[in-house]
Each structure stands twice: as C-alpha cells, then as structure tokens.
GROMACS .gro file of N, CA and C in nm:
model
  501
    1MET      N    1  -4.391 -25.808  -6.714
    1MET     CA    2  -4.448 -25.983  -6.722
    1MET      C    3  -4.358 -26.091  -6.621
    2ILE      N    4  -4.474 -26.111  -6.494
    2ILE     CA    5  -4.397 -26.148  -6.371
    2ILE      C    6  -4.300 -26.369  -6.373
    3THR      N    7  -4.202 -26.327  -6.349
    3THR     CA    8  -4.143 -26.417  -6.382
    3THR      C    9  -4.152 -26.554  -6.192
    4LYS      N   10  -4.190 -26.623  -6.259
    4LYS     CA   11  -4.265 -26.746  -6.146
    4LYS      C   12  -4.168 -26.843  -6.144
    5SER      N   13  -4.107 -26.915  -6.258
    5SER     CA   14  -4.062 -27.086  -6.238
    5SER      C   15  -3.956 -27.121  -6.181
    6TYR      N   16  -3.844 -27.038  -6.165
    6TYR     CA   17  -3.751 -27.052  -6.086
    6TYR      C   18  -3.739 -27.060  -5.982
    7LEU      N   19  -3.786 -26.955  -5.954
    7LEU     CA   20  -3.852 -26.954  -5.799
    7LEU      C   21  -3.951 -27.071  -5.743
    8PHE      N   22  -4.001 -27.076  -5.821
    8PHE     CA   23  -4.166 -27.229  -5.835
    8PHE      C   24  -4.043 -27.342  -5.780
    9LYS      N   25  -3.970 -27.374  -5.863
    9LYS     CA   26  -3.838 -27.526  -5.885
    9LYS      C   27  -3.797 -27.440  -5.738
   10THR      N   28  -3.693 -27.361  -5.705
   10THR     CA   29  -3.690 -27.361  -5.664
   10THR      C   30  -3.740 -27.389  -5.508
   11LEU      N   31  -3.813 -27.349  -5.408
   11LEU     CA   32  -3.885 -27.415  -5.349
   11LEU      C   33  -3.971 -27.495  -5.386
   12ASN      N   34  -3.969 -27.567  -5.442
   12ASN     CA   35  -4.013 -27.728  -5.472
   12ASN      C   36  -3.932 -27.841  -5.444
   13ARG      N   37  -3.783 -27.786  -5.472
   13ARG     CA   38  -3.645 -27.859  -5.429
   13ARG      C   39  -3.657 -27.835  -5.247
   14LEU      N   40  -3.607 -27.683  -5.216
   14LEU     CA   41  -3.590 -27.738  -5.125
   14LEU      C   42  -3.656 -27.801  -5.021
   15ASP      N   43  -3.818 -27.784  -5.056
   15ASP     CA   44  -3.972 -27.888  -4.997
   15ASP      C   45  -3.923 -27.988  -5.010
   16LYS      N   46  -3.905 -28.060  -5.096
   16LYS     CA   47  -3.821 -28.192  -5.138
   16LYS      C   48  -3.662 -28.336  -5.005
   17LEU      N   49  -3.533 -28.143  -5.020
   17LEU     CA   50  -3.447 -28.203  -4.956
   17LEU      C   51  -3.547 -28.138  -4.750
   18TYR      N   52  -3.630 -28.034  -4.706
   18TYR     CA   53  -3.665 -28.063  -4.650
   18TYR      C   54  -3.733 -28.175  -4.649
   19ASN      N   55  -3.802 -28.244  -4.639
   19ASN     CA   56  -3.905 -28.391  -4.610
   19ASN      C   57  -3.784 -28.425  -4.590
   20ASP      N   58  -3.713 -28.522  -4.685
   20ASP     CA   59  -3.669 -28.599  -4.723
   20ASP      C   60  -3.526 -28.575  -4.551
   21SER      N   61  -3.511 -28.490  -4.547
   21SER     CA   62  -3.415 -28.447  -4.456
   21SER      C   63  -3.402 -28.556  -4.286
   22THR      N   64  -3.268 -28.540  -4.240
   22THR     CA   65  -3.322 -28.584  -4.127
   22THR      C   66  -3.311 -28.577  -3.984
   23SER      N   67  -3.191 -28.459  -3.991
   23SER     CA   68  -3.114 -28.386  -3.848
   23SER      C   69  -3.205 -28.281  -3.899
   24ASP      N   70  -3.252 -28.195  -3.776
   24ASP     CA   71  -3.372 -28.073  -3.698
   24ASP      C   72  -3.318 -27.954  -3.752
   25ASP      N   73  -3.117 -27.995  -3.789
   25ASP     CA   74  -3.019 -27.800  -3.882
   25ASP      C   75  -3.103 -27.883  -3.959
   26GLN      N   76  -3.080 -27.959  -4.062
   26GLN     CA   77  -3.148 -27.963  -4.218
   26GLN      C   78  -3.247 -27.889  -4.166
   27LYS      N   79  -3.311 -27.934  -4.128
   27LYS     CA   80  -3.458 -27.852  -4.202
   27LYS      C   81  -3.469 -27.646  -4.141
   28ILE      N   82  -3.447 -27.678  -4.048
   28ILE     CA   83  -3.413 -27.566  -4.048
   28ILE      C   84  -3.363 -27.489  -4.132
   29PHE      N   85  -3.165 -27.528  -4.172
   29PHE     CA   86  -3.126 -27.455  -4.317
   29PHE      C   87  -3.183 -27.424  -4.388
   30TYR      N   88  -3.308 -27.551  -4.455
   30TYR     CA   89  -3.324 -27.522  -4.575
   30TYR      C   90  -3.525 -27.427  -4.564
   31SER      N   91  -3.570 -27.457  -4.436
   31SER     CA   92  -3.647 -27.310  -4.419
   31SER      C   93  -3.602 -27.192  -4.400
   32LYS      N   94  -3.499 -27.146  -4.405
   32LYS     CA   95  -3.434 -27.059  -4.387
   32LYS      C   96  -3.427 -27.007  -4.552
   33LEU      N   97  -3.357 -27.105  -4.612
   33LEU     CA   98  -3.276 -27.072  -4.831
   33LEU      C   99  -3.461 -27.064  -4.816
   34ALA      N  100  -3.566 -27.072  -4.764
   34ALA     CA  101  -3.672 -27.058  -4.842
   34ALA      C  102  -3.751 -26.955  -4.854
   35LEU      N  103  -3.754 -26.945  -4.693
   35LEU     CA  104  -3.768 -26.753  -4.639
   35LEU      C  105  -3.682 -26.657  -4.788
   36ILE      N  106  -3.557 -26.682  -4.757
   36ILE     CA  107  -3.526 -26.545  -4.809
   36ILE      C  108  -3.491 -26.538  -4.900
   37GLU      N  109  -3.504 -26.663  -5.007
   37GLU     CA  110  -3.524 -26.663  -5.143
   37GLU      C  111  -3.637 -26.654  -5.173
   38LEU      N  112  -3.730 -26.635  -5.069
   38LEU     CA  113  -3.924 -26.643  -5.125
   38LEU      C  114  -3.851 -26.405  -5.106
   39CYS      N  115  -3.817 -26.319  -5.031
   39CYS     CA  116  -3.821 -26.257  -5.025
   39CYS      C  117  -3.741 -26.163  -5.151
   40GLY      N  118  -3.571 -26.186  -5.056
   40GLY     CA  119  -3.572 -26.251  -5.244
   40GLY      C  120  -3.589 -26.124  -5.363
   41TRP      N  121  -3.707 -26.310  -5.439
   41TRP     CA  122  -3.770 -26.287  -5.555
   41TRP      C  123  -3.855 -26.171  -5.552
   42ILE      N  124  -3.917 -26.127  -5.379
   42ILE     CA  125  -3.991 -26.040  -5.453
   42ILE      C  126  -3.937 -25.897  -5.459
   43GLU      N  127  -3.823 -25.864  -5.338
   43GLU     CA  128  -3.713 -25.726  -5.371
   43GLU      C  129  -3.716 -25.723  -5.551
   44GLU      N  130  -3.652 -25.851  -5.572
   44GLU     CA  131  -3.684 -25.845  -5.754
   44GLU      C  132  -3.774 -25.803  -5.863
   45THR      N  133  -3.868 -25.847  -5.796
   45THR     CA  134  -3.982 -25.844  -5.866
   45THR      C  135  -4.030 -25.705  -5.838
   46MET      N  136  -4.025 -25.633  -5.771
   46MET     CA  137  -4.099 -25.531  -5.686
   46MET      C  138  -4.018 -25.383  -5.827
   47ASP      N  139  -3.902 -25.445  -5.801
   47ASP     CA  140  -3.793 -25.362  -5.913
   47ASP      C  141  -3.791 -25.374  -6.028
   48ASP      N  142  -3.823 -25.486  -6.051
   48ASP     CA  143  -3.912 -25.568  -6.205
   48ASP      C  144  -4.050 -25.480  -6.298
   49ILE      N  145  -4.141 -25.473  -6.189
   49ILE     CA  146  -4.195 -25.429  -6.217
   49ILE      C  147  -4.241 -25.242  -6.198
   50VAL      N  148  -4.142 -25.172  -6.118
   50VAL     CA  149  -4.107 -25.044  -6.146
   50VAL      C  150  -4.044 -24.994  -6.266
   51LEU      N  151  -3.968 -25.063  -6.307
   51LEU     CA  152  -3.849 -25.040  -6.395
   51LEU      C  153  -3.979 -25.083  -6.577
   52ARG      N  154  -4.045 -25.123  -6.507
   52ARG     CA  155  -4.111 -25.188  -6.583
   52ARG      C  156  -4.263 -25.045  -6.671
   53CYS      N  157  -4.291 -24.976  -6.550
   53CYS     CA  158  -4.358 -24.892  -6.570
   53CYS      C  159  -4.294 -24.745  -6.652
   54ALA      N  160  -4.127 -24.746  -6.538
   54ALA     CA  161  -4.104 -24.646  -6.648
   54ALA      C  162  -4.053 -24.633  -6.760
   55LYS      N  163  -4.057 -24.755  -6.811
   55LYS     CA  164  -3.977 -24.840  -6.964
   55LYS      C  165  -4.187 -24.728  -7.041
   56ARG      N  166  -4.275 -24.824  -6.979
   56ARG     CA  167  -4.393 -24.819  -7.052
   56ARG      C  168  -4.396 -24.604  -7.054
   57CYS      N  169  -4.363 -24.587  -6.910
   57CYS     CA  170  -4.415 -24.415  -6.884
   57CYS      C  171  -4.350 -24.294  -6.926
   58LEU      N  172  -4.204 -24.332  -6.899
   58LEU     CA  173  -4.106 -24.207  -6.921
   58LEU      C  174  -4.042 -24.258  -7.069
   59LYS      N  175  -4.008 -24.101  -7.182
   59LYS     CA  176  -4.036 -24.118  -7.248
   59LYS      C  177  -3.834 -24.119  -7.319
   60SER      N  178  -3.848 -24.018  -7.205
   60SER     CA  179  -3.635 -23.985  -7.171
   60SER      C  180  -3.605 -24.100  -7.173
   61PRO      N  181  -3.471 -24.149  -7.224
   61PRO     CA  182  -3.340 -24.211  -7.136
   61PRO      C  183  -3.332 -24.225  -7.011
   62ALA      N  184  -3.281 -24.111  -7.015
   62ALA     CA  185  -3.251 -24.053  -6.890
   62ALA      C  186  -3.363 -24.045  -6.757
   63ASN      N  187  -3.460 -24.072  -6.823
   63ASN     CA  188  -3.552 -24.059  -6.721
   63ASN      C  189  -3.595 -24.177  -6.621
   64GLN      N  190  -3.561 -24.274  -6.774
   64GLN     CA  191  -3.536 -24.439  -6.678
   64GLN      C  192  -3.443 -24.442  -6.663
   65LYS      N  193  -3.329 -24.439  -6.642
   65LYS     CA  194  -3.220 -24.458  -6.625
   65LYS      C  195  -3.166 -24.344  -6.482
   66PHE      N  196  -3.212 -24.248  -6.472
   66PHE     CA  197  -3.288 -24.221  -6.349
   66PHE      C  198  -3.326 -24.284  -6.253
   67ILE      N  199  -3.445 -24.320  -6.291
   67ILE     CA  200  -3.533 -24.413  -6.229
   67ILE      C  201  -3.484 -24.573  -6.167
   68LYS      N  202  -3.365 -24.678  -6.231
   68LYS     CA  203  -3.375 -24.777  -6.265
   68LYS      C  204  -3.212 -24.691  -6.128
   69ASP      N  205  -3.086 -24.602  -6.215
   69ASP     CA  206  -3.101 -24.622  -6.126
   69ASP      C  207  -3.002 -24.564  -5.982
   70GLU      N  208  -3.142 -24.459  -5.949
   70GLU     CA  209  -3.080 -24.337  -5.818
   70GLU      C  210  -3.250 -24.431  -5.790
   71ILE      N  211  -3.329 -24.448  -5.800
   71ILE     CA  212  -3.457 -24.513  -5.695
   71ILE      C  213  -3.471 -24.708  -5.645
   72ILE      N  214  -3.479 -24.763  -5.816
   72ILE     CA  215  -3.442 -24.889  -5.755
   72ILE      C  216  -3.287 -24.905  -5.653
   73LYS      N  217  -3.195 -24.900  -5.729
   73LYS     CA  218  -3.065 -24.925  -5.720
   73LYS      C  219  -3.049 -24.948  -5.537
   74PRO      N  220  -3.058 -24.826  -5.469
   74PRO     CA  221  -3.078 -24.808  -5.382
   74PRO      C  222  -3.152 -24.819  -5.296
   75ASN      N  223  -3.252 -24.864  -5.343
   75ASN     CA  224  -3.327 -24.958  -5.250
   75ASN      C  225  -3.326 -25.125  -5.193
   76SER      N  226  -3.323 -25.164  -5.067
   76SER     CA  227  -3.319 -25.266  -5.109
   76SER      C  228  -3.409 -25.341  -4.995
   77ASN      N  229  -3.571 -25.313  -5.006
   77ASN     CA  230  -3.639 -25.355  -4.984
   77ASN      C  231  -3.791 -25.357  -4.959
   78PHE      N  232  -3.834 -25.555  -4.954
   78PHE     CA  233  -3.936 -25.565  -5.064
   78PHE      C  234  -4.089 -25.578  -4.965
   79GLN      N  235  -4.059 -25.415  -4.843
   79GLN     CA  236  -4.221 -25.389  -4.812
   79GLN      C  237  -4.275 -25.327  -4.915
   80TYR      N  238  -4.377 -25.329  -4.874
   80TYR     CA  239  -4.504 -25.182  -4.936
   80TYR      C  240  -4.495 -25.087  -4.993
   81GLU      N  241  -4.467 -25.028  -4.848
   81GLU     CA  242  -4.440 -24.903  -4.874
   81GLU      C  243  -4.339 -24.850  -4.912
   82ALA      N  244  -4.247 -24.908  -4.948
   82ALA     CA  245  -4.067 -24.868  -5.008
   82ALA      C  246  -4.140 -24.921  -5.155
   83PHE      N  247  -4.235 -25.032  -5.196
   83PHE     CA  248  -4.250 -24.972  -5.285
   83PHE      C  249  -4.336 -24.954  -5.392
   84ARG      N  250  -4.411 -24.854  -5.316
   84ARG     CA  251  -4.562 -24.774  -5.313
   84ARG      C  252  -4.456 -24.658  -5.323
   85LYS      N  253  -4.387 -24.619  -5.245
   85LYS     CA  254  -4.279 -24.439  -5.308
   85LYS      C  255  -4.210 -24.466  -5.449
   86MET      N  256  -4.169 -24.611  -5.432
   86MET     CA  257  -4.103 -24.626  -5.626
   86MET      C  258  -4.212 -24.653  -5.801
   87LEU      N  259  -4.336 -24.666  -5.721
   87LEU     CA  260  -4.418 -24.650  -5.847
   87LEU      C  261  -4.485 -24.516  -5.846
   88MET      N  262  -4.510 -24.420  -5.717
   88MET     CA  263  -4.534 -24.243  -5.676
   88MET      C  264  -4.465 -24.185  -5.783
   89ILE      N  265  -4.360 -24.235  -5.779
   89ILE     CA  266  -4.199 -24.129  -5.821
   89ILE      C  267  -4.265 -24.121  -5.988
   90VAL      N  268  -4.328 -24.240  -6.032
   90VAL     CA  269  -4.305 -24.336  -6.218
   90VAL      C  270  -4.429 -24.272  -6.290
   91ILE      N  271  -4.498 -24.303  -6.194
   91ILE     CA  272  -4.692 -24.256  -6.206
   91ILE      C  273  -4.811 -24.189  -6.149
   92GLY      N  274  -4.779 -24.122  -6.054
   92GLY     CA  275  -4.802 -24.002  -5.979
   92GLY      C  276  -4.838 -24.047  -5.881
   93LEU      N  277  -4.880 -23.983  -5.775
   93LEU     CA  278  -4.999 -23.998  -5.653
   93LEU      C  279  -5.125 -24.029  -5.710
   94ALA      N  280  -5.190 -24.002  -5.760
   94ALA     CA  281  -5.269 -23.921  -5.766
   94ALA      C  282  -5.314 -24.120  -5.891
   95THR      N  283  -5.282 -24.133  -5.955
   95THR     CA  284  -5.297 -24.271  -6.050
   95THR      C  285  -5.249 -24.354  -5.906
   96LEU      N  286  -5.124 -24.384  -5.858
   96LEU     CA  287  -5.117 -24.513  -5.857
   96LEU      C  288  -5.242 -24.483  -5.720
   97GLU      N  289  -5.344 -24.402  -5.655
   97GLU     CA  290  -5.420 -24.379  -5.540
   97GLU      C  291  -5.497 -24.466  -5.625
   98LYS      N  292  -5.578 -24.395  -5.702
   98LYS     CA  293  -5.643 -24.489  -5.852
   98LYS      C  294  -5.654 -24.677  -5.806
   99ILE      N  295  -5.549 -24.718  -5.885
   99ILE     CA  296  -5.528 -24.758  -5.886
   99ILE      C  297  -5.533 -24.898  -5.764
  100GLU      N  298  -5.495 -24.815  -5.708
  100GLU     CA  299  -5.457 -24.912  -5.534
  100GLU      C  300  -5.609 -24.904  -5.464
  101LYS      N  301  -5.698 -24.831  -5.535
  101LYS     CA  302  -5.886 -24.803  -5.471
  101LYS      C  303  -5.957 -24.915  -5.570
  102LYS      N  304  -5.882 -24.975  -5.678
  102LYS     CA  305  -5.949 -25.045  -5.708
  102LYS      C  306  -5.932 -25.151  -5.635
  103LEU      N  307  -5.819 -25.165  -5.653
  103LEU     CA  308  -5.752 -25.291  -5.556
  103LEU      C  309  -5.842 -25.337  -5.463
  104GLU      N  310  -5.858 -25.241  -5.327
  104GLU     CA  311  -5.889 -25.272  -5.296
  104GLU      C  312  -5.990 -25.293  -5.163
  105LYS      N  313  -6.075 -25.288  -5.309
  105LYS     CA  314  -6.274 -25.327  -5.303
  105LYS      C  315  -6.224 -25.439  -5.294
  106THR      N  316  -6.108 -25.524  -5.300
  106THR     CA  317  -6.147 -25.649  -5.247
  106THR      C  318  -6.037 -25.684  -5.177
  107ASP      N  319  -5.993 -25.591  -5.150
  107ASP     CA  320  -5.913 -25.581  -5.001
  107ASP      C  321  -5.765 -25.702  -5.042
  108LYS      N  322  -5.674 -25.720  -5.189
  108LYS     CA  323  -5.555 -25.697  -5.156
  108LYS      C  324  -5.482 -25.673  -5.138
  109ILE      N  325  -5.484 -25.496  -5.108
  109ILE     CA  326  -5.362 -25.420  -5.113
  109ILE      C  327  -5.320 -25.438  -4.938
  110SER      N  328  -5.422 -25.464  -4.902
  110SER     CA  329  -5.436 -25.474  -4.761
  110SER      C  330  -5.394 -25.639  -4.744
  111ALA      N  331  -5.423 -25.747  -4.827
  111ALA     CA  332  -5.383 -25.824  -4.796
  111ALA      C  333  -5.187 -25.841  -4.841
  112LEU      N  334  -5.205 -25.816  -4.956
  112LEU     CA  335  -5.025 -25.824  -4.965
  112LEU      C  336  -4.956 -25.705  -4.933
  113LYS      N  337  -4.971 -25.602  -4.792
  113LYS     CA  338  -4.934 -25.539  -4.712
  113LYS      C  339  -4.972 -25.589  -4.601
  114GLY      N  340  -5.034 -25.647  -4.506
  114GLY     CA  341  -4.998 -25.790  -4.395
  114GLY      C  342  -4.883 -25.921  -4.493
  115ASP      N  343  -4.916 -25.970  -4.617
  115ASP     CA  344  -4.831 -26.088  -4.571
  115ASP      C  345  -4.697 -26.004  -4.605
  116LEU      N  346  -4.650 -25.911  -4.654
  116LEU     CA  347  -4.549 -25.838  -4.617
  116LEU      C  348  -4.465 -25.823  -4.490
  117VAL      N  349  -4.537 -25.751  -4.445
  117VAL     CA  350  -4.451 -25.725  -4.233
  117VAL      C  351  -4.517 -25.804  -4.222
  118ASN      N  352  -4.584 -25.971  -4.254
  118ASN     CA  353  -4.497 -26.121  -4.167
  118ASN      C  354  -4.441 -26.184  -4.200
  119LEU      N  355  -4.469 -26.206  -4.339
  119LEU     CA  356  -4.266 -26.151  -4.425
  119LEU      C  357  -4.154 -26.134  -4.435
  120LYS      N  358  -4.182 -26.014  -4.366
  120LYS     CA  359  -4.081 -25.931  -4.289
  120LYS      C  360  -3.996 -25.966  -4.178
  121LYS      N  361  -4.068 -26.004  -4.044
  121LYS     CA  362  -4.047 -26.071  -3.985
  121LYS      C  363  -3.998 -26.187  -3.979
  122SER      N  364  -4.088 -26.240  -4.074
  122SER     CA  365  -4.054 -26.389  -4.024
  122SER      C  366  -3.880 -26.406  -4.077
  123ARG      N  367  -3.839 -26.322  -4.205
  123ARG     CA  368  -3.702 -26.310  -4.263
  123ARG      C  369  -3.608 -26.273  -4.153
  124ASN      N  370  -3.632 -26.165  -4.079
  124ASN     CA  371  -3.577 -26.058  -4.021
  124ASN      C  372  -3.525 -26.248  -3.898
  125ARG      N  373  -3.652 -26.262  -3.826
  125ARG     CA  374  -3.579 -26.319  -3.785
  125ARG      C  375  -3.466 -26.458  -3.762
  126ALA      N  376  -3.515 -26.510  -3.924
  126ALA     CA  377  -3.437 -26.617  -3.975
  126ALA      C  378  -3.265 -26.552  -4.034
  127ALA      N  379  -3.260 -26.477  -4.023
  127ALA     CA  380  -3.130 -26.376  -4.110
  127ALA      C  381  -3.074 -26.354  -4.009
  128HIS      N  382  -3.148 -26.273  -3.880
  128HIS     CA  383  -3.015 -26.241  -3.824
  128HIS      C  384  -3.048 -26.339  -3.638
  129THR      N  385  -3.027 -26.399  -3.689
  129THR     CA  386  -3.044 -26.490  -3.518
  129THR      C  387  -2.983 -26.659  -3.625
  130HIS      N  388  -2.854 -26.774  -3.492
  130HIS     CA  389  -2.767 -26.904  -3.612
  130HIS      C  390  -2.906 -26.995  -3.565
  131THR      N  391  -2.867 -27.142  -3.608
  131THR     CA  392  -2.857 -27.221  -3.489
  131THR      C  393  -2.803 -27.277  -3.369
  132LYS      N  394  -2.767 -27.315  -3.364
  132LYS     CA  395  -2.677 -27.333  -3.243
  132LYS      C  396  -2.730 -27.297  -3.098
  133GLY      N  397  -2.818 -27.428  -3.091
  133GLY     CA  398  -2.848 -27.402  -2.958
  133GLY      C  399  -3.045 -27.326  -2.937
  134THR      N  400  -3.084 -27.343  -3.078
  134THR     CA  401  -3.193 -27.240  -3.058
  134THR      C  402  -3.289 -27.379  -3.063
  135LEU      N  403  -3.436 -27.247  -3.048
  135LEU     CA  404  -3.503 -27.341  -2.963
  135LEU      C  405  -3.641 -27.283  -3.128
  136ARG      N  406  -3.611 -27.182  -3.179
  136ARG     CA  407  -3.666 -27.158  -3.293
  136ARG      C  408  -3.705 -27.287  -3.445
  137THR      N  409  -3.842 -27.213  -3.383
  137THR     CA  410  -3.888 -27.255  -3.575
  137THR      C  411  -3.889 -27.158  -3.659
  138TYR      N  412  -3.880 -27.287  -3.768
  138TYR     CA  413  -3.901 -27.193  -3.868
  138TYR      C  414  -4.028 -27.283  -3.972
  139ASP      N  415  -4.100 -27.163  -4.064
  139ASP     CA  416  -4.222 -27.259  -4.168
  139ASP      C  417  -4.139 -27.323  -4.263
  140ALA      N  418  -4.161 -27.433  -4.283
  140ALA     CA  419  -4.104 -27.519  -4.343
  140ALA      C  420  -4.161 -27.472  -4.492
  141PRO      N  421  -4.024 -27.479  -4.669
  141PRO     CA  422  -4.057 -27.424  -4.752
  141PRO      C  423  -4.186 -27.448  -4.778
  142SER      N  424  -4.287 -27.583  -4.755
  142SER     CA  425  -4.400 -27.605  -4.815
  142SER      C  426  -4.561 -27.472  -4.800
  143LYS      N  427  -4.512 -27.406  -4.690
  143LYS     CA  428  -4.575 -27.285  -4.585
  143LYS      C  429  -4.498 -27.177  -4.723
  144THR      N  430  -4.435 -27.142  -4.712
  144THR     CA  431  -4.337 -27.105  -4.822
  144THR      C  432  -4.366 -27.083  -4.943
  145LYS      N  433  -4.371 -27.194  -4.970
  145LYS     CA  434  -4.497 -27.202  -5.091
  145LYS      C  435  -4.603 -27.183  -5.137
  146HIS      N  436  -4.709 -27.156  -5.056
  146HIS     CA  437  -4.777 -27.162  -5.019
  146HIS      C  438  -4.841 -26.948  -5.017
  147ASP      N  439  -4.683 -26.938  -4.948
  147ASP     CA  440  -4.694 -26.794  -4.908
  147ASP      C  441  -4.673 -26.657  -5.093
  148PHE      N  442  -4.557 -26.811  -5.177
  148PHE     CA  443  -4.553 -26.777  -5.227
  148PHE      C  444  -4.615 -26.708  -5.352
  149ASP      N  445  -4.703 -26.867  -5.349
  149ASP     CA  446  -4.833 -26.856  -5.488
  149ASP      C  447  -4.946 -26.758  -5.412
  150ARG      N  448  -4.990 -26.691  -5.251
  150ARG     CA  449  -5.063 -26.577  -5.287
  150ARG      C  450  -5.035 -26.464  -5.341
  151ILE      N  451  -4.874 -26.468  -5.293
  151ILE     CA  452  -4.780 -26.298  -5.315
  151ILE      C  453  -4.828 -26.273  -5.472
  152TYR      N  454  -4.770 -26.440  -5.483
  152TYR     CA  455  -4.748 -26.370  -5.665
  152TYR      C  456  -4.917 -26.333  -5.731
  153ALA      N  457  -4.942 -26.348  -5.656
  153ALA     CA  458  -5.092 -26.342  -5.749
  153ALA      C  459  -5.137 -26.194  -5.756
  154LEU      N  460  -5.109 -26.142  -5.638
  154LEU     CA  461  -5.135 -26.079  -5.563
  154LEU      C  462  -5.032 -25.906  -5.650
  155LEU      N  463  -4.958 -25.968  -5.645
  155LEU     CA  464  -4.816 -25.908  -5.721
  155LEU      C  465  -4.908 -25.899  -5.884
  156THR      N  466  -4.907 -26.000  -5.988
  156THR     CA  467  -5.004 -26.007  -6.055
  156THR      C  468  -5.107 -25.963  -6.129
  157GLU      N  469  -5.194 -25.903  -6.030
  157GLU     CA  470  -5.271 -25.821  -6.071
  157GLU      C  471  -5.223 -25.691  -6.016
  158LEU      N  472  -5.154 -25.699  -5.941
  158LEU     CA  473  -5.101 -25.523  -5.930
  158LEU      C  474  -5.021 -25.452  -6.054
  159ASP      N  475  -5.038 -25.579  -6.096
  159ASP     CA  476  -4.933 -25.517  -6.235
  159ASP      C  477  -4.978 -25.534  -6.356
  160ALA      N  478  -5.030 -25.602  -6.370
  160ALA     CA  479  -5.146 -25.627  -6.445
  160ALA      C  480  -5.261 -25.478  -6.450
  161GLU      N  481  -5.269 -25.444  -6.297
  161GLU     CA  482  -5.371 -25.298  -6.295
  161GLU      C  483  -5.254 -25.155  -6.385
  162LEU      N  484  -5.173 -25.157  -6.313
  162LEU     CA  485  -5.067 -25.086  -6.382
  162LEU      C  486  -5.050 -25.148  -6.567
  163GLN      N  487  -5.031 -25.207  -6.584
  163GLN     CA  488  -5.044 -25.157  -6.700
  163GLN      C  489  -5.119 -25.169  -6.794
  164ARG      N  490  -5.247 -25.157  -6.741
  164ARG     CA  491  -5.359 -25.106  -6.826
  164ARG      C  492  -5.356 -24.963  -6.789
  165HIS      N  493  -5.332 -24.900  -6.734
  165HIS     CA  494  -5.334 -24.701  -6.675
  165HIS      C  495  -5.224 -24.720  -6.807
  166LYS      N  496  -5.265 -24.588  -6.830
  166LYS     CA  497  -5.253 -24.501  -6.965
  166LYS      C  498  -5.150 -24.392  -6.892
  167CYS      N  499  -5.035 -24.419  -6.894
  167CYS     CA  500  -4.934 -24.343  -6.898
  167CYS      C  501  -4.994 -24.178  -6.983
   0.00000   0.00000   0.00000
C-alpha cells in the first residue's frame, strides 16, 4: 500500500508556512523544500512498489535480497524509465508491457511520464541553484500538493495493476 499521510501533512505545513511568510526568501525556501520532499517521496514509493512486487513474485529470499541490494538501493532516480527497468527485472518485460498497455488506454502512463519529467526539471533547477540574488520563481507548495495528488493517484493505479498480476 502506498502511504500518503506523512507527505500530505508535510506539504500542508509547508503551504501554511509559505502563506504566512513575509519574505520572498522564505517563500522560496518553502517552495523548494516542498518540491524536494515530493521528489523524495516519489523515489521511495517507486522503490517500495518494486520491493513489494519482488516479495510477492520471487520465492527465494536470496533473489528478494538481490532486488533490494543490487537493483533498488543503487537507484537514486524518480524517473519512469528507471522505475520501469526495476519492474522489468522483477516481473519481466512481457508482463510489464501488458500492464502498461492497459493503463495507457486512459493515458495514465503518458501522464505519469510527463509529470515526472516536469518535476525533474523543476527539482534540478531548485536543487542546483541558490537563492541569493536570484530572480527565479518556484511553484508554491499548493501547486506541489496538487502535483502530489495527481502522481499519488497514478502510482496507486499502477500499483493496483501490479498487485492484480499473478506472478
């Protein structure tokens, strides 16, 4: 099951701090932190989905450990293609293709890919710049909360399809 409550509370708190702040610097800090928190949650959620698939589909504890230590642990990416590669190793390309085809009938995979690409661009800009003298703008935490809701729904639906699949 994909957890939502902790990040939801964090984003709500950052949104309140953002709205109560009196300086542009504070608003930037809260915006950047909300974005980084969301991206970290996505990465952890993708890892959890892969690990739960491995525990459900792989009978050997050694193979489950291999997935955890050699496939999930070295990955520090929240992009769909990296997630897809991890899933392929666990459930196979043919099975993943069927699941993606089913979800793509309603453009869910394309939406998830697009959201993740956009988030990566925003995250990289936020993570690789500093605030002094910058004229950059960042999405308010309320926008990040909206992104979270959409991505949560997409990942939940993908996770449900993976769980319906018989290993």
